[in-house]
């Protein structure tokens, strides 16, 4: 590090991959073996006539010496902060990746992009766009739309592909990218500045006509995979503005989806951007004398002891009983999509319209194989080769929405080679799958099975994890159920046990069904949601000793819905059935020009919404023409977007939770794994109430999770007359 302080240097951020086809390099006159991706990056970084000083972890740190690795990891913050620039190596180019990089730079290289599109058309033919001979068959509205969307899919699909390369899924990128003074993206010989991604994304609404309702993209396939980029950029902006107050809980919880070769890195990977944690004495330990489960446990206990808070318990989620969700395999590059499509299949745009040629999905198990300027078709079911697609002898198929091409048929697997290039291959085992094969629970294994209930499993993210009740991005806490108390605990001989102080406030008497939405797109209203309707029935039932007295005046949170916005929630209840079901994007394409279809869909729901939300507005309407015009603009433009924000907020709070009612009549939200008999406790140092479950052994409890209990989120339970008398220590296992 002292050397770096006197010599300008750059740092490399990349994925290791597998050793692959690595090579020896000369390091201080000595041969040194480097893995394939590092070797490829070095060749691209090397300048022909100028010295370049690069810091690369696999070379600058002795990876065989755990003690050295542990020391060096604590210096990573300084290294990436002091580097003149950090070079993000995405890997080597493909034809599509080259197009994607040119698209990122197209704000000032449009001519270059156009020339390259022409080259791709010569090489890949109809995959890139229809030939001149075929254009005469695209006279219908759907045909015109398909031409436009094919063009966008070619370009934007490659940008999406770049943003889904392995680098974006690494735990360590958060530290390396957030701390960098300057970032550049490298893919083969192509280079793009970090800021070019933002500039490209800003142009996306002008180039793509994704269907939206209330400002929400209703089709998940339309989303640009820029989520990680936006997150990194948000943290970079906070650092640049000297507003770096990021919570370690926010970092670790939000980025459990990132990958790492060693599960310990789910803690160690964030030490560089959470220096306050390092000051607590937390340092990397890769030794075999301690297990990952013990590291997770020690980390949780150390945070509780040093902060006096139980916020680490708010990160706990049920994971042992959850089988992994089988996610669809997505292909963003049209060159990969063409493998399971006939791109010149007979298509129908509707009755009375002449058939034309275009993209249509091949039967299961079939592959289109490109060879030079021609192609053939391979049937993996029979292991036979065919010169013609089986669709050519079939009746014309209906036109499909372009984005549905990205969903691969069953049996296709998406991976990347050692230098980041996507590989889409067919897995023959999918033809006759083993019916007895069962999916294992998330993070299954003896080591994690012994993790105490009060310790979050950072390697155990599931698709049923509720969003945290706490908002760690805010300086002031949203809730303070235990007031200003500090966590009190006893020293236990058993490291698996956490003894915390608090009291039992109540017990769950009734629970509603858990709500598990199918995806992240919130429903337009509660209209067809039977589970949320059941919650309302449960909440409105009469209880002999209702603690609310019919007046909802109890503290909800600092960000509770203001009275002026309550009509948005009433609108969401949809007691008059105003809301339409979300349109089927697959049915929209053949009906009209895409832009018209988008406008029609928006107008159909938004106009009814505007009428209903206006009826719910009890404020006086001004007759002043200027104020009246402003009101109309608000109804047409602002209110649908505000309503969309509440749709997202409702789903974020309620998804993967259940409503419960306690024996004393309190209402609340619990994680989906709660059940009748669970104890509602207020623990010292806890921002929220916690649900505990008495284990069969007696006197020992397991932590079920955090909870929202209406009426005690602002410390009201501390004034309960039996609080002091019932306080005690709970042993959590």
XYZ file of C-alpha atoms in Angstrom:
733
model
C 0.000 0.000 0.000
C 2.844 2.423 0.696
C 4.031 1.846 -2.874
C 0.555 2.643 -4.227
C 0.575 5.956 -2.401
C 3.510 7.142 -4.550
C 2.743 5.496 -7.906
C -0.537 6.055 -9.739
C -2.235 2.744 -10.417
C -5.477 1.220 -11.624
C -7.446 -1.686 -10.159
C -9.227 -4.519 -11.936
C -12.720 -5.668 -10.986
C -13.638 -8.994 -12.572
C -14.926 -12.503 -11.951
C -12.453 -15.290 -11.381
C -14.409 -18.022 -13.158
C -12.712 -21.419 -13.388
C -9.003 -21.975 -14.154
C -9.924 -22.932 -17.717
C -7.373 -22.283 -20.426
C -5.068 -20.168 -18.276
C -1.447 -19.314 -19.013
C 1.808 -18.443 -17.360
C 2.751 -14.785 -17.194
C 6.107 -13.385 -16.128
C 5.941 -11.826 -12.677
C 9.177 -10.236 -11.446
C 11.059 -12.530 -13.814
C 9.266 -15.640 -12.549
C 6.547 -17.652 -14.329
C 3.184 -17.183 -12.596
C 0.040 -19.097 -13.548
C -3.141 -17.023 -13.996
C -6.644 -18.235 -14.728
C -8.265 -17.806 -18.114
C -10.355 -14.697 -17.410
C -7.532 -12.851 -15.662
C -5.213 -13.699 -18.540
C -7.751 -12.387 -21.062
C -8.177 -9.165 -19.086
C -4.395 -8.651 -18.882
C -4.065 -8.939 -22.650
C -6.761 -6.284 -23.147
C -5.283 -4.011 -20.474
C -1.732 -4.146 -21.837
C -0.635 -0.990 -23.640
C 1.623 -1.413 -26.687
C 4.191 1.240 -25.765
C 3.463 2.418 -22.250
C 3.778 1.006 -18.753
C 0.527 0.372 -16.894
C 0.327 -0.459 -13.190
C -2.680 -2.647 -12.367
C -3.776 -4.071 -9.020
C -5.348 -7.534 -9.447
C -6.373 -9.490 -6.367
C -5.497 -12.941 -7.718
C -1.930 -11.761 -8.402
C -1.283 -9.195 -5.676
C -2.613 -11.382 -2.838
C -1.197 -14.815 -2.069
C -4.394 -16.847 -2.409
C -2.800 -19.844 -0.713
C -2.116 -17.905 2.502
C -5.313 -17.330 4.509
C -3.548 -15.022 6.949
C -2.382 -12.772 4.116
C -5.841 -12.801 2.529
C -7.421 -11.760 5.820
C -4.975 -8.852 6.211
C -5.316 -7.706 2.615
C -9.108 -7.756 2.623
C -9.087 -5.039 5.281
C -7.012 -2.904 2.892
C -9.406 -3.286 -0.039
C -11.194 -0.069 0.842
C -7.968 1.933 0.539
C -6.910 0.142 -2.649
C -10.094 0.801 -4.591
C -10.403 4.332 -3.250
C -6.840 5.260 -4.209
C -6.912 3.699 -7.679
C -7.029 6.301 -10.443
C -9.723 4.242 -12.080
C -11.280 0.809 -11.651
C -11.553 -1.246 -14.823
C -14.642 -3.453 -14.851
C -13.823 -6.449 -17.023
C -17.057 -7.981 -18.358
C -15.251 -10.525 -20.533
C -14.646 -11.116 -24.211
C -16.886 -10.010 -27.057
C -19.531 -11.832 -29.013
C -21.257 -10.358 -32.064
C -24.086 -9.317 -29.790
C -21.867 -7.951 -27.021
C -20.074 -5.772 -29.555
C -23.458 -4.367 -30.563
C -24.357 -3.792 -26.906
C -21.152 -1.867 -26.217
C -21.728 0.232 -29.318
C -25.266 0.928 -28.112
C -23.869 2.192 -24.802
C -21.682 4.579 -26.765
C -24.273 5.354 -29.443
C -25.045 8.864 -28.151
C -21.917 9.999 -29.982
C -21.211 7.016 -32.271
C -24.538 6.522 -34.064
C -22.872 6.166 -37.474
C -20.567 3.475 -36.118
C -23.568 1.632 -34.654
C -25.401 1.808 -37.973
C -22.468 0.360 -39.904
C -22.153 -2.499 -37.420
C -25.875 -3.297 -37.693
C -25.348 -3.600 -41.423
C -22.476 -6.035 -40.892
C -24.603 -8.124 -38.519
C -27.426 -8.250 -41.060
C -25.020 -9.620 -43.680
C -23.713 -12.264 -41.276
C -26.913 -13.331 -39.486
C -29.576 -12.429 -42.028
C -33.180 -12.657 -40.832
C -32.189 -12.901 -37.154
C -31.315 -9.203 -37.252
C -34.255 -8.135 -39.442
C -36.451 -9.081 -42.408
C -34.963 -9.199 -45.863
C -36.176 -6.853 -48.601
C -38.125 -9.733 -50.138
C -39.951 -10.316 -46.863
C -40.879 -6.691 -46.171
C -43.849 -6.872 -48.547
C -45.421 -9.435 -46.192
C -45.279 -6.990 -43.254
C -48.051 -4.687 -44.469
C -50.368 -5.438 -41.534
C -50.351 -3.394 -38.329
C -48.899 -6.291 -36.362
C -46.234 -6.775 -39.012
C -45.230 -3.124 -38.762
C -45.066 -3.405 -34.989
C -42.978 -6.548 -35.207
C -40.410 -4.900 -37.461
C -40.052 -2.054 -34.973
C -39.813 -4.333 -31.986
C -37.444 -6.722 -33.703
C -35.076 -3.827 -34.246
C -35.324 -2.739 -30.619
C -34.958 -6.301 -29.396
C -31.717 -6.688 -31.332
C -30.137 -3.573 -29.791
C -31.675 -3.415 -26.313
C -31.442 -7.156 -25.853
C -27.667 -6.933 -26.132
C -27.558 -4.127 -23.563
C -29.594 -6.344 -21.240
C -27.221 -9.202 -21.954
C -24.229 -7.082 -20.964
C -25.997 -6.090 -17.737
C -26.579 -9.741 -16.884
C -23.002 -10.951 -17.330
C -21.464 -12.713 -14.288
C -19.718 -9.569 -13.004
C -23.060 -8.031 -11.993
C -23.885 -10.919 -9.652
C -20.700 -10.889 -7.518
C -20.738 -9.862 -3.844
C -17.428 -8.045 -4.205
C -18.605 -5.664 -6.932
C -20.412 -3.542 -4.345
C -17.154 -2.635 -2.665
C -15.054 -2.378 -5.806
C -17.530 -0.280 -7.791
C -18.872 1.936 -4.996
C -15.443 3.003 -3.767
C -13.948 3.716 -7.199
C -13.107 7.296 -8.145
C -13.725 6.459 -11.788
C -15.229 3.402 -13.453
C -14.906 2.131 -16.995
C -16.509 -0.948 -18.542
C -14.377 -3.235 -20.709
C -15.669 -5.981 -22.991
C -12.997 -7.304 -25.304
C -11.360 -4.244 -26.928
C -14.513 -2.142 -26.446
C -14.618 0.444 -23.638
C -17.580 2.415 -22.251
C -17.709 4.868 -19.380
C -19.849 3.947 -16.385
C -22.036 6.995 -16.968
C -22.903 5.776 -20.464
C -25.179 3.129 -18.925
C -27.285 5.817 -17.293
C -27.394 7.795 -20.528
C -28.512 4.696 -22.394
C -31.203 3.836 -19.862
C -32.535 7.388 -20.074
C -33.103 6.841 -23.786
C -34.961 3.589 -23.215
C -38.487 5.075 -22.805
C -38.055 6.832 -26.154
C -36.986 3.653 -27.912
C -39.203 1.054 -26.229
C -42.965 1.109 -25.770
C -43.368 -1.060 -22.690
C -46.959 -1.240 -21.452
C -47.479 0.698 -18.240
C -50.404 1.220 -15.907
C -50.123 3.860 -13.192
C -46.418 4.192 -13.919
C -45.832 0.462 -13.368
C -44.477 -1.818 -16.061
C -47.077 -4.580 -16.168
C -44.868 -7.100 -17.947
C -41.761 -8.328 -16.075
C -40.167 -9.314 -19.394
C -40.053 -5.653 -20.421
C -37.790 -4.677 -17.535
C -34.229 -3.702 -18.279
C -31.889 -5.599 -16.008
C -30.301 -2.452 -14.681
C -31.333 -3.039 -11.067
C -27.801 -3.670 -9.849
C -26.454 -0.738 -11.824
C -29.007 1.623 -10.253
C -28.159 0.316 -6.799
C -24.423 0.757 -7.246
C -24.956 4.200 -8.718
C -27.175 5.232 -5.805
C -24.420 4.349 -3.350
C -21.778 6.039 -5.507
C -23.812 9.246 -5.508
C -24.181 9.106 -1.732
C -20.435 8.765 -1.318
C -19.796 11.620 -3.741
C -22.169 13.828 -1.733
C -20.477 12.849 1.571
C -23.710 11.199 2.738
C -22.239 7.802 3.450
C -24.369 6.600 6.341
C -25.308 3.228 4.863
C -26.430 0.606 7.360
C -24.656 -2.739 7.388
C -28.100 -4.347 7.707
C -29.290 -2.669 4.511
C -26.203 -3.778 2.603
C -26.229 -7.373 3.761
C -29.976 -7.915 3.476
C -30.480 -6.264 0.105
C -27.540 -8.030 -1.529
C -28.110 -11.599 -0.382
C -28.993 -12.309 -4.015
C -25.386 -11.727 -5.059
C -23.111 -14.695 -5.517
C -19.796 -15.630 -3.973
C -17.591 -18.676 -3.934
C -17.284 -18.634 -0.147
C -20.449 -17.917 1.927
C -18.290 -16.070 4.471
C -17.858 -13.337 1.884
C -21.510 -12.396 2.420
C -20.150 -10.637 5.504
C -16.560 -9.911 4.535
C -17.537 -8.503 1.128
C -19.150 -5.471 2.789
C -16.532 -4.616 5.411
C -14.837 -2.130 3.086
C -17.991 -0.054 2.663
C -19.071 -0.402 6.279
C -15.875 0.672 8.078
C -17.744 1.155 11.356
C -18.160 -2.621 11.470
C -14.403 -3.125 11.141
C -13.937 -0.816 14.117
C -15.953 -3.302 16.153
C -13.188 -5.833 15.739
C -14.770 -7.841 12.926
C -12.098 -9.142 10.595
C -12.028 -11.871 7.934
C -11.378 -15.433 9.018
C -11.028 -18.132 6.364
C -9.536 -20.729 8.683
C -10.874 -24.269 8.955
C -11.054 -24.078 12.737
C -14.338 -22.178 12.531
C -17.435 -22.901 10.433
C -19.439 -20.433 8.384
C -22.413 -20.942 10.715
C -20.219 -19.988 13.670
C -19.031 -16.877 11.818
C -22.637 -15.838 11.130
C -23.513 -16.453 14.790
C -20.519 -14.571 16.179
C -21.208 -11.689 13.802
C -24.833 -11.374 14.932
C -23.905 -11.526 18.618
C -21.119 -8.962 18.195
C -23.465 -6.500 16.471
C -26.042 -6.824 19.247
C -23.439 -6.332 21.986
C -21.739 -3.374 20.325
C -24.831 -1.470 19.164
C -27.305 -2.295 21.937
C -29.901 -2.874 19.192
C -31.668 -5.989 17.949
C -31.915 -4.888 14.325
C -29.991 -7.956 13.222
C -33.064 -9.960 14.315
C -35.164 -8.004 11.807
C -33.089 -9.663 9.070
C -34.084 -13.167 10.129
C -36.198 -15.037 7.550
C -37.538 -18.587 7.401
C -35.522 -20.596 4.894
C -35.370 -24.239 6.000
C -38.827 -25.202 4.713
C -38.654 -23.308 1.423
C -37.747 -25.154 -1.755
C -36.044 -22.964 -4.359
C -38.299 -21.413 -6.954
C -37.613 -22.652 -10.458
C -37.067 -19.437 -12.362
C -37.540 -19.351 -16.131
C -34.356 -19.287 -18.153
C -34.132 -15.996 -20.036
C -32.176 -15.266 -23.203
C -31.773 -11.578 -24.033
C -29.669 -11.864 -27.169
C -31.627 -12.508 -30.365
C -28.744 -14.678 -31.520
C -29.447 -17.014 -28.597
C -33.238 -16.727 -28.946
C -32.929 -17.907 -32.553
C -31.769 -21.302 -31.271
C -35.285 -22.281 -30.171
C -37.234 -20.392 -32.846
C -37.995 -20.770 -36.507
C -37.386 -17.202 -37.651
C -39.158 -17.737 -40.979
C -42.222 -19.616 -39.766
C -45.705 -18.996 -41.237
C -47.566 -16.463 -39.069
C -51.106 -15.169 -38.925
C -51.971 -11.585 -38.022
C -55.656 -12.392 -37.822
C -58.689 -13.293 -39.949
C -58.685 -11.894 -43.461
C -54.986 -11.000 -43.415
C -52.563 -12.877 -45.623
C -50.064 -15.064 -43.719
C -46.479 -13.873 -43.527
C -43.120 -15.107 -42.300
C -41.662 -14.371 -38.890
C -40.534 -15.707 -35.511
C -42.345 -18.688 -33.990
C -41.269 -21.037 -31.203
C -40.082 -24.497 -32.212
C -41.642 -27.608 -30.628
C -40.093 -28.710 -27.289
C -36.682 -30.288 -27.732
C -35.993 -28.781 -31.166
C -33.013 -26.552 -31.948
C -32.188 -24.306 -34.872
C -28.483 -24.744 -35.656
C -26.733 -22.065 -37.711
C -23.953 -23.130 -40.058
C -22.397 -20.322 -42.056
C -25.137 -18.625 -44.054
C -27.604 -21.490 -43.682
C -29.126 -23.545 -40.881
C -30.626 -26.926 -40.071
C -32.874 -28.223 -37.285
C -32.018 -30.819 -34.673
C -34.602 -32.818 -32.736
C -33.124 -33.720 -29.363
C -36.072 -36.034 -28.660
C -35.130 -38.405 -31.477
C -31.501 -37.301 -32.021
C -32.258 -36.621 -35.684
C -31.236 -33.819 -38.065
C -33.734 -32.077 -40.363
C -33.076 -29.601 -43.173
C -36.467 -27.900 -42.717
C -38.286 -26.616 -39.631
C -41.277 -28.715 -38.499
C -43.325 -25.489 -38.430
C -43.142 -25.109 -42.202
C -45.762 -27.838 -42.629
C -48.016 -26.444 -39.893
C -50.843 -23.870 -40.202
C -49.780 -20.267 -39.574
C -49.249 -19.592 -35.870
C -50.625 -16.484 -34.131
C -48.216 -13.598 -33.603
C -46.641 -13.467 -30.136
C -45.509 -10.480 -28.121
C -41.827 -9.956 -28.899
C -40.600 -9.989 -25.286
C -41.969 -13.532 -24.741
C -39.156 -14.793 -26.953
C -36.791 -14.263 -24.039
C -38.347 -17.091 -22.030
C -36.533 -20.280 -22.994
C -38.469 -23.538 -23.353
C -37.976 -26.254 -20.772
C -34.640 -27.975 -21.096
C -32.553 -24.967 -22.097
C -29.770 -23.867 -19.776
C -28.058 -20.507 -19.715
C -24.474 -20.213 -18.511
C -21.324 -18.242 -19.233
C -17.887 -19.412 -20.206
C -14.780 -18.329 -18.310
C -14.560 -15.063 -20.229
C -18.149 -13.992 -19.692
C -19.723 -15.051 -22.991
C -23.252 -16.395 -22.722
C -23.829 -20.028 -23.631
C -27.330 -21.370 -24.248
C -27.438 -25.155 -24.476
C -30.079 -27.860 -24.387
C -30.000 -30.303 -21.485
C -31.077 -33.719 -22.697
C -32.026 -34.812 -19.166
C -35.061 -32.507 -19.449
C -36.634 -34.786 -22.067
C -37.404 -37.529 -19.534
C -36.951 -35.941 -16.093
C -36.705 -38.162 -13.031
C -40.151 -37.956 -11.335
C -38.602 -38.836 -7.983
C -36.141 -35.957 -8.070
C -37.081 -33.351 -5.437
C -35.823 -29.838 -5.016
C -33.743 -29.342 -1.913
C -34.510 -26.492 0.484
C -32.494 -23.313 0.111
C -28.964 -23.511 1.549
C -29.497 -27.114 2.624
C -26.630 -28.677 4.499
C -25.620 -29.808 7.945
C -23.683 -26.611 8.629
C -26.589 -24.236 8.074
C -29.120 -26.587 9.647
C -27.415 -25.902 12.977
C -27.778 -22.139 12.596
C -29.718 -20.708 15.582
C -33.158 -19.243 14.821
C -32.022 -15.755 15.863
C -29.142 -15.679 13.358
C -29.934 -14.614 9.770
C -28.811 -17.062 7.131
C -27.137 -14.704 4.680
C -26.760 -17.593 2.227
C -30.445 -18.549 2.457
C -32.399 -16.010 0.419
C -35.763 -17.390 -0.755
C -38.570 -16.163 -2.990
C -40.830 -15.939 0.079
C -38.795 -13.433 2.056
C -40.863 -10.416 3.190
C -39.326 -6.983 2.799
C -37.931 -5.666 6.123
C -40.285 -3.567 8.239
C -37.395 -1.231 9.035
C -36.178 1.346 6.549
C -32.415 1.432 7.013
C -31.985 4.101 4.360
C -33.479 6.683 6.744
C -31.516 8.307 9.555
C -34.399 8.237 12.038
C -36.050 4.888 12.799
C -39.497 4.203 11.396
C -40.560 2.354 14.577
C -39.379 2.193 18.183
C -41.556 -0.426 19.847
C -39.196 -0.711 22.834
C -38.709 3.037 23.170
C -35.145 4.089 23.869
C -34.184 0.901 25.675
C -30.884 -0.846 25.013
C -30.595 -4.569 24.466
C -29.927 -6.498 27.683
C -28.574 -10.001 27.542
C -27.020 -12.676 29.707
C -23.740 -14.438 29.038
C -24.530 -18.003 28.079
C -22.166 -20.953 28.089
C -23.851 -22.273 24.952
C -22.835 -20.091 21.958
C -26.060 -21.149 20.219
C -28.171 -19.389 22.859
C -28.991 -15.676 22.941
C -30.623 -14.562 26.206
C -32.407 -11.234 25.695
C -34.596 -9.207 28.046
C -38.185 -8.150 27.394
C -41.782 -9.126 28.087
C -44.654 -11.033 26.513
C -47.245 -8.530 25.377
C -49.778 -10.846 23.765
C -50.366 -14.080 21.880
C -51.595 -14.710 18.347
C -55.172 -16.006 18.419
C -56.135 -15.933 14.735
C -54.211 -15.733 11.481
C -55.227 -15.066 7.912
C -53.830 -16.849 4.898
C -50.359 -15.752 3.785
C -50.218 -13.703 0.576
C -47.573 -14.873 -1.882
C -47.785 -12.734 -5.052
C -46.732 -14.458 -8.259
C -44.300 -11.679 -9.211
C -43.177 -8.157 -8.346
C -45.906 -6.484 -10.418
C -48.546 -5.268 -7.930
C -52.227 -5.821 -8.760
C -54.158 -2.729 -9.865
C -56.541 -3.086 -6.920
C -57.750 -5.605 -4.359
C -60.589 -6.589 -6.693
C -59.722 -10.248 -7.275
C -57.506 -10.843 -4.255
C -59.455 -13.199 -1.994
C -56.635 -13.421 0.547
C -56.525 -9.679 1.197
C -60.327 -9.623 1.370
C -60.115 -12.312 4.032
C -57.676 -10.105 5.955
C -60.259 -7.312 5.994
C -62.974 -9.660 7.282
C -60.651 -10.845 10.021
C -59.744 -7.272 10.968
C -63.350 -6.026 11.015
C -64.723 -8.882 13.112
C -66.065 -7.813 16.513
C -63.903 -8.528 19.538
C -65.106 -8.185 23.148
C -62.124 -6.080 24.210
C -61.049 -4.210 21.114
C -58.080 -2.003 22.092
C -58.736 0.496 19.310
C -62.134 1.777 20.399
C -63.213 2.244 16.799
C -60.737 5.099 16.208
C -57.573 4.380 14.234
C -55.462 7.045 15.907
C -52.592 4.882 17.087
C -49.060 5.488 15.859
C -48.414 3.652 12.589
C -45.033 5.048 11.524
C -43.275 8.249 10.559
C -44.144 7.484 6.935
C -47.806 6.606 7.464
C -50.374 7.585 4.849
C -51.442 11.230 5.367
C -55.204 11.918 5.636
C -55.184 13.628 2.238
C -54.056 10.363 0.619
C -56.490 8.003 2.322
C -58.683 8.134 -0.778
C -55.950 6.315 -2.704
C -56.251 3.403 -0.297
C -60.034 3.486 -0.511
C -59.683 3.441 -4.281
C -57.412 0.401 -3.951
C -60.114 -1.445 -1.972
C -62.162 -1.176 -5.175
C -65.562 -1.619 -3.615
C -67.292 -0.665 -6.897
C -65.240 -2.891 -9.212
C -63.687 -0.078 -11.235
C -60.344 -1.742 -11.964
C -59.695 -3.848 -15.046
C -57.606 -6.972 -14.949
C -54.093 -6.504 -16.281
C -54.187 -6.960 -20.054
C -52.613 -9.981 -21.646
C -49.572 -8.638 -23.459
C -49.649 -11.636 -25.747
C -53.071 -10.620 -27.050
C -52.286 -6.966 -27.632
C -49.756 -7.188 -30.430
C -52.056 -8.336 -33.240
C -54.791 -5.808 -32.486
C -53.272 -2.503 -33.442
C -50.110 -0.503 -33.661
C -48.192 -0.978 -30.450
C -48.206 2.649 -29.430
C -51.966 2.842 -29.918
C -52.418 -0.335 -27.919
C -50.386 1.135 -25.073
C -52.417 4.346 -25.072
C -55.682 2.397 -25.234
C -54.777 0.215 -22.282
C -53.678 3.170 -20.184
C -56.729 5.256 -21.044
C -59.172 2.467 -20.331
C -58.089 2.106 -16.713
C -56.780 5.583 -15.972
C -59.951 7.334 -17.084
C -62.121 5.178 -14.810
C -59.592 5.626 -12.017
C -59.585 9.420 -12.428
C -63.355 9.492 -12.191
C -63.412 7.313 -9.084
C -60.555 9.087 -7.290
C -62.265 12.400 -7.982
C -65.502 11.097 -6.436
C -63.541 10.165 -3.307
C -62.001 13.647 -3.033
C -63.923 15.619 -0.410
C -61.906 18.829 -0.794
C -63.525 21.893 -2.347
C -63.106 22.451 -6.087
C -62.014 25.940 -7.078
C -63.842 27.681 -9.930
C -60.774 29.760 -10.698
C -59.832 28.758 -14.275
C -56.114 28.575 -13.504
C -56.614 26.461 -10.378
C -59.163 24.341 -12.206
C -56.659 23.667 -15.005
C -54.054 22.729 -12.414
C -56.524 20.317 -10.817
C -57.225 18.667 -14.160
C -53.505 18.224 -14.840
C -53.120 16.668 -11.402
C -55.965 14.240 -12.060
C -54.611 13.194 -15.431
C -50.848 13.148 -14.781
C -49.968 13.151 -11.083
C -52.680 11.092 -9.394
C -52.184 7.902 -11.438
C -48.477 7.976 -10.563
C -49.198 8.585 -6.867
C -51.635 5.690 -6.954
C -48.975 3.515 -8.596
C -46.585 4.305 -5.747
C -49.178 3.110 -3.246
C -49.694 -0.080 -5.240
C -45.976 -0.806 -4.913
C -46.010 0.131 -1.245
C -48.941 -2.168 -0.409
C -47.296 -5.103 -2.121
C -43.936 -4.388 -0.497
C -45.475 -4.397 2.996
C -47.997 -7.224 2.633
C -46.242 -9.703 0.343
C -45.226 -12.952 2.052
C -46.935 -11.920 5.275
C -50.223 -12.733 6.991
C -52.627 -10.677 9.063
C -53.098 -11.800 12.648
C -55.290 -10.879 15.608
C -54.125 -11.370 19.189
C -56.084 -12.596 22.186
C -56.363 -8.989 23.375
C -57.707 -7.862 20.010
C -54.597 -6.260 18.519
C -54.060 -6.526 14.754
C -50.747 -6.972 13.052
C -48.670 -8.360 10.208
C -46.503 -11.426 10.696
C -44.167 -13.349 8.400
C -45.847 -16.141 6.453
C -44.433 -18.827 8.777
C -46.213 -17.513 11.924
C -49.013 -19.497 13.521
C -51.594 -19.414 16.278
C -49.946 -19.516 19.705
C -46.845 -17.541 18.756
C -45.983 -14.957 21.387
C -45.889 -11.237 20.663
C -42.928 -9.884 22.626
C -41.352 -6.492 23.143
C -37.603 -6.967 23.586
C -35.244 -4.308 24.890
C -33.377 -2.717 22.008
C -35.950 -3.862 19.441
C -37.409 -1.396 16.954
C -40.342 -3.750 16.272
C -42.147 -6.427 18.288
C -40.825 -9.945 17.697
C -42.698 -13.232 17.502
C -41.308 -16.067 19.619
C -42.334 -19.727 19.697
C -41.866 -21.934 22.752
C -39.920 -25.066 21.837
C -41.001 -28.527 23.065
C -38.021 -28.649 25.430
C -39.581 -25.800 27.417
C -37.971 -22.533 28.593
C -36.258 -22.211 25.201
C -37.726 -20.206 22.339
C -37.170 -19.901 18.624
C -37.411 -16.585 16.822
C -40.241 -16.610 14.265
C -39.496 -13.118 12.988
C -40.308 -9.427 13.173
C -43.893 -8.203 13.328
C -46.003 -5.091 12.974
C -48.602 -4.701 15.760
C -50.878 -1.721 15.302
C -50.960 0.369 18.442
C -47.583 -0.508 19.971
C -45.077 0.512 17.284
C -44.199 3.796 19.027
C -43.389 2.368 22.461
C -46.974 2.295 23.783
C -46.538 -1.238 25.151
C -44.038 0.080 27.707
C -46.957 1.817 29.434
C -48.907 -1.415 29.803
C -49.602 -1.975 33.482
C -48.257 -5.545 33.371
C -45.120 -4.781 31.346
C -42.734 -4.435 34.263
C -44.159 -7.367 36.199
C -43.912 -9.731 33.238
C -40.417 -8.720 32.101
C -37.865 -11.519 31.958
C -35.029 -13.016 29.938
C -35.832 -15.192 26.931
C -33.398 -17.844 25.836
C -33.415 -17.973 22.046
C -31.978 -21.033 20.336
